[in-house]
Coordinates of C-alpha atoms and ligand atoms in Angstrom, one line a residue:
M1 CA 39.8 13.5 28.8
T2 CA 42.0 14.3 30.9
T3 CA 43.3 18.1 32.2
L4 CA 46.5 18.9 33.7
T5 CA 45.8 21.9 35.6
K6 CA 44.8 20.8 39.0
M7 CA 41.9 22.3 40.0
K8 CA 42.4 25.2 42.4
L9 CA 40.4 24.6 45.6
N10 CA 39.3 27.8 48.4
K11 CA 36.2 26.9 50.3
K12 CA 34.1 27.6 48.0
N13 CA 34.2 24.8 46.3
Y14 CA 35.7 22.3 48.5
H15 CA 32.7 20.2 48.7
S16 CA 31.1 20.6 45.0
R17 CA 31.2 17.4 43.0
E18 CA 34.1 18.7 40.5
A19 CA 36.2 19.1 43.6
D20 CA 35.2 15.4 44.4
L21 CA 35.8 14.4 41.0
A22 CA 38.7 15.5 40.9
Y23 CA 40.1 14.7 43.9
M24 CA 40.4 12.1 46.5
S25 CA 39.3 12.9 50.3
V26 CA 39.3 10.6 53.2
S27 CA 34.5 11.0 53.3
Q28 CA 35.0 9.7 49.7
F29 CA 37.5 7.3 50.7
K30 CA 35.1 5.9 53.8
S31 CA 31.8 6.4 51.6
F32 CA 33.2 3.5 48.6
V33 CA 34.3 1.7 51.3
N34 CA 30.5 2.1 52.7
C35 CA 28.7 1.4 49.5
E36 CA 30.9 2.0 46.0
A37 CA 27.2 2.4 43.9
K38 CA 26.0 4.9 46.4
T39 CA 29.8 6.9 45.9
L40 CA 29.7 6.7 42.2
A41 CA 26.6 7.4 42.1
K42 CA 26.7 10.9 44.0
L43 CA 30.4 12.0 41.8
K44 CA 28.1 11.4 38.8
G45 CA 25.3 14.3 40.0
E46 CA 22.9 11.4 39.6
Y47 CA 22.6 11.1 43.5
V48 CA 22.6 13.3 45.9
E49 CA 22.7 12.3 50.1
P50 CA 19.9 14.8 52.1
S51 CA 21.4 16.7 54.3
T52 CA 20.7 16.0 57.9
N53 CA 19.8 18.0 61.2
A54 CA 23.7 16.0 62.5
L55 CA 25.2 17.5 60.0
L56 CA 24.2 20.7 60.6
V57 CA 24.8 20.3 64.2
G58 CA 28.8 19.6 63.3
S59 CA 29.0 22.8 61.3
Y60 CA 27.5 24.5 64.8
V61 CA 30.2 23.5 66.8
H62 CA 33.4 23.3 64.5
A63 CA 31.9 27.2 63.4
A64 CA 32.3 27.9 66.5
F65 CA 35.8 27.3 67.3
E66 CA 37.0 28.7 63.8
N67 CA 35.2 32.2 64.4
N68 CA 32.2 34.8 65.0
E69 CA 32.2 35.5 61.3
V70 CA 31.7 32.5 59.9
F71 CA 29.4 31.0 63.5
N72 CA 28.0 34.3 63.0
E73 CA 26.9 33.4 59.6
V74 CA 25.9 29.1 59.8
V75 CA 23.4 30.0 62.5
E76 CA 22.0 33.3 59.9
E77 CA 21.9 30.6 57.4
N78 CA 20.2 27.9 59.1
S79 CA 17.7 30.3 62.0
D80 CA 14.9 28.1 61.1
A81 CA 16.5 25.2 61.6
I82 CA 18.2 26.4 64.9
F83 CA 15.6 28.6 66.6
K84 CA 12.2 27.4 67.3
K85 CA 9.5 30.2 66.9
N86 CA 9.3 31.6 70.7
G87 CA 13.3 32.0 70.2
G88 CA 14.8 29.5 72.4
K89 CA 16.7 26.9 70.2
Y90 CA 15.9 23.9 69.7
A91 CA 17.2 20.3 71.7
D92 CA 19.9 19.5 70.0
F93 CA 21.4 23.3 69.7
T94 CA 20.8 23.6 73.2
Q95 CA 23.2 20.4 74.0
A96 CA 25.5 21.9 71.0
D97 CA 26.1 24.8 73.4
L98 CA 26.7 23.0 76.1
M99 CA 29.2 20.9 74.8
I100 CA 30.7 24.5 72.6
D101 CA 30.9 25.7 76.3
A102 CA 32.5 22.4 77.5
L103 CA 35.5 23.0 75.7
K104 CA 35.6 26.7 75.5
N105 CA 36.5 26.6 79.2
D106 CA 38.8 24.0 79.3
S107 CA 42.4 25.5 78.8
F108 CA 43.7 22.2 77.5
A109 CA 41.3 21.8 74.9
M110 CA 41.8 24.8 73.9
F111 CA 45.5 24.4 73.8
A112 CA 45.4 21.3 71.9
L113 CA 43.1 23.8 69.0
E114 CA 45.3 26.7 68.8
G115 CA 46.4 27.1 64.8
E116 CA 44.7 28.3 61.6
K117 CA 41.5 27.0 61.5
E118 CA 40.2 24.9 58.6
Q119 CA 43.5 25.0 56.6
I120 CA 43.1 23.4 52.8
F121 CA 46.0 21.2 51.8
T122 CA 46.4 18.6 48.5
A123 CA 49.1 16.1 48.3
Y124 CA 49.5 13.6 45.8
L125 CA 49.6 10.2 47.7
F126 CA 48.4 6.5 47.2
G127 CA 47.8 7.5 43.2
T128 CA 45.4 10.0 43.2
E129 CA 45.4 13.4 44.2
W130 CA 44.3 14.0 47.8
K131 CA 42.5 17.2 49.2
I132 CA 42.0 17.6 53.1
K133 CA 40.0 20.6 55.4
V134 CA 42.2 20.9 59.0
D135 CA 40.2 22.0 62.1
S136 CA 43.2 23.2 63.4
V137 CA 47.1 22.9 62.3
N138 CA 49.5 24.6 64.1
L139 CA 53.0 23.6 61.9
D140 CA 55.2 26.5 64.1
R141 CA 54.7 23.3 67.1
K142 CA 53.6 20.5 64.5
T143 CA 50.6 20.0 65.1
F144 CA 47.1 19.3 64.3
S145 CA 43.8 18.3 65.7
D146 CA 40.3 17.9 64.9
I147 CA 36.9 18.0 66.7
K148 CA 34.6 15.0 67.0
T149 CA 31.5 15.0 68.7
T150 CA 30.0 11.3 70.2
Q151 CA 27.9 9.6 72.1
D152 CA 29.7 9.0 75.1
L153 CA 33.3 8.3 75.3
Y154 CA 33.7 5.1 76.1
K155 CA 31.6 2.7 74.5
R156 CA 32.1 -0.1 72.3
Y157 CA 31.2 -0.7 69.0
W158 CA 32.1 -4.4 67.1
S159 CA 34.1 -3.8 64.2
T160 CA 34.8 -6.0 61.3
K161 CA 37.3 -3.7 59.6
Y162 CA 39.8 -4.3 62.9
D163 CA 38.2 -7.9 63.4
G164 CA 36.6 -7.2 67.2
W165 CA 35.7 -4.4 70.0
V166 CA 36.6 -0.5 69.5
S167 CA 36.1 3.2 70.0
F168 CA 33.8 5.4 68.6
I169 CA 37.2 6.6 67.3
E170 CA 38.6 3.7 65.1
S171 CA 34.9 2.9 64.0
W172 CA 34.9 6.0 62.4
D173 CA 37.8 5.5 61.0
Y174 CA 39.3 8.7 62.8
V175 CA 42.7 7.0 63.0
L176 CA 42.5 6.7 59.2
Q177 CA 41.9 10.1 58.9
M178 CA 44.0 11.8 61.0
A179 CA 47.1 8.8 59.2
I180 CA 45.8 10.4 55.9
Y181 CA 45.9 14.2 57.2
R182 CA 49.6 13.4 59.0
K183 CA 50.7 12.1 55.2
V184 CA 49.7 14.9 52.8
I185 CA 50.8 18.2 55.0
E186 CA 53.7 16.4 55.7
L187 CA 54.3 16.3 51.8
A188 CA 52.0 19.3 51.4
T189 CA 54.6 21.4 53.9
G190 CA 57.5 19.0 54.8
A191 CA 56.5 19.8 58.3
L192 CA 55.3 15.7 60.1
C193 CA 52.9 16.4 62.7
T194 CA 51.2 14.9 65.2
P195 CA 46.9 14.1 66.0
Y196 CA 45.1 14.9 68.5
I197 CA 41.3 14.4 68.5
I198 CA 39.6 16.9 70.7
A199 CA 35.8 14.9 71.9
V200 CA 33.3 16.3 73.1
T201 CA 30.0 14.1 74.1
K202 CA 26.4 14.8 73.9
E203 CA 26.0 14.2 77.2
N204 CA 24.3 16.6 79.8
P205 CA 26.8 17.9 81.3
P206 CA 29.4 16.6 78.4
N207 CA 32.4 15.1 78.8
K208 CA 35.8 16.1 77.0
A209 CA 39.3 13.9 76.0
V210 CA 41.9 15.1 73.6
V211 CA 43.1 11.7 72.0
H212 CA 46.8 11.2 71.2
F213 CA 47.7 8.3 68.6
D214 CA 50.0 5.7 69.3
E215 CA 52.2 5.8 66.1
S216 CA 52.2 2.2 65.8
R217 CA 48.3 2.8 64.5
F218 CA 48.9 4.7 61.3
D219 CA 50.9 1.8 59.7
F220 CA 48.2 -0.1 59.3
E221 CA 46.1 1.9 58.2
Y222 CA 48.4 3.2 55.3
E223 CA 48.1 -0.4 54.1
Y224 CA 44.8 -0.4 54.4
A225 CA 43.8 3.0 52.5
E226 CA 46.8 1.6 49.9
M227 CA 44.6 -1.7 49.4
K228 CA 41.7 -0.3 49.2
L229 CA 42.3 2.5 46.7
N230 CA 43.0 0.1 43.8
R231 CA 39.3 -0.9 43.6
I232 CA 38.3 2.0 44.5
L233 CA 40.0 4.4 41.9
Q234 CA 38.9 1.8 39.0
I235 CA 35.9 2.1 39.8
K236 CA 36.6 6.5 39.8
K237 CA 37.6 5.9 36.5
E238 CA 35.0 3.5 35.4
E239 CA 36.8 0.7 34.7
I240 CA 34.8 -1.5 37.1
E241 CA 31.2 -2.0 38.2
P242 CA 30.6 -0.9 41.4
I243 CA 29.1 -2.8 43.7
R244 CA 25.8 -2.8 46.0
C245 CA 25.6 -2.3 49.5
D246 CA 22.0 -3.1 49.5
K247 CA 21.5 -1.8 52.7
C248 CA 21.9 2.3 52.0
N249 CA 19.6 4.6 51.5
Y250 CA 20.5 4.9 47.4
C251 CA 20.5 1.2 47.5
K252 CA 17.7 0.3 48.8
S253 CA 15.2 3.8 46.8
T254 CA 17.3 2.0 43.5
K255 CA 16.7 -1.9 44.7
E256 CA 14.6 -4.7 42.7
L257 CA 14.1 -7.9 43.3
K258 CA 15.5 -10.8 41.1
D259 CA 16.8 -13.7 43.6
T260 CA 15.8 -15.3 47.1
I261 CA 18.4 -15.2 49.6
E262 CA 19.4 -17.5 52.0
V263 CA 18.2 -16.9 56.2
G264 CA 21.7 -17.1 57.1
A265 CA 23.0 -14.1 54.6
L266 CA 20.7 -11.8 56.3
I267 CA 23.6 -11.7 59.1
Y268 CA 26.7 -12.7 57.5
E269 CA 27.7 -10.9 54.6
Ligands
ZN1 ZN1 24.4 0.9 49.2

């Protein structure tokens, strides 16, 4: 059954399964690329990904830059995970406080983050409705920015997508995210905005950088997204069977061996 009324998104329902069924998002797209079977199971409500401390640390850092009210809410709701019995914070959150201060004490980072916080936009792109939630968007100066935490600014990762060594930004598909956000904001508002990533590291003391993107990087990401979406949308509509990655927690927990594998298959896909 199809419905002509689009689901209205707000902060409360943005991350709901209903919203994920009605819209594509960058995280859903990335999840499909990682494992089709797991992502379809999540959309159908058959599998719930366990929440991790790393996710909570991420929300904690983001909330600190949204406003005090939201930050206090996150702290109150998760006080057991944040505070030890003696009242001090667990190491992950002591570290998160260092990262928050490293950005808050930097006037350039705070300048890059100036704008409306946690704004939701939707637009039709590449055959599907997308939803995005942007950390900070400034339509007056046509910029938007996203805070990313990482181990080390300079660490190199091997990428099969780019067929080479890449930074944490490509490795986590943040260029794709910036490209999609840029297009959705343009379709929704008419303003073509420049994206920035405000990166801060989990080191002590934290390192930090404001990262911009050579425009030529975005075209590759649009081609990549369009190419992958054809299949993803068919899986989402359950027109074709999803493939299992056989590596993620969902696949491991539902795995049933049927055949042998040759030793080479362990390291080459
Ligand atoms: Zn899997």
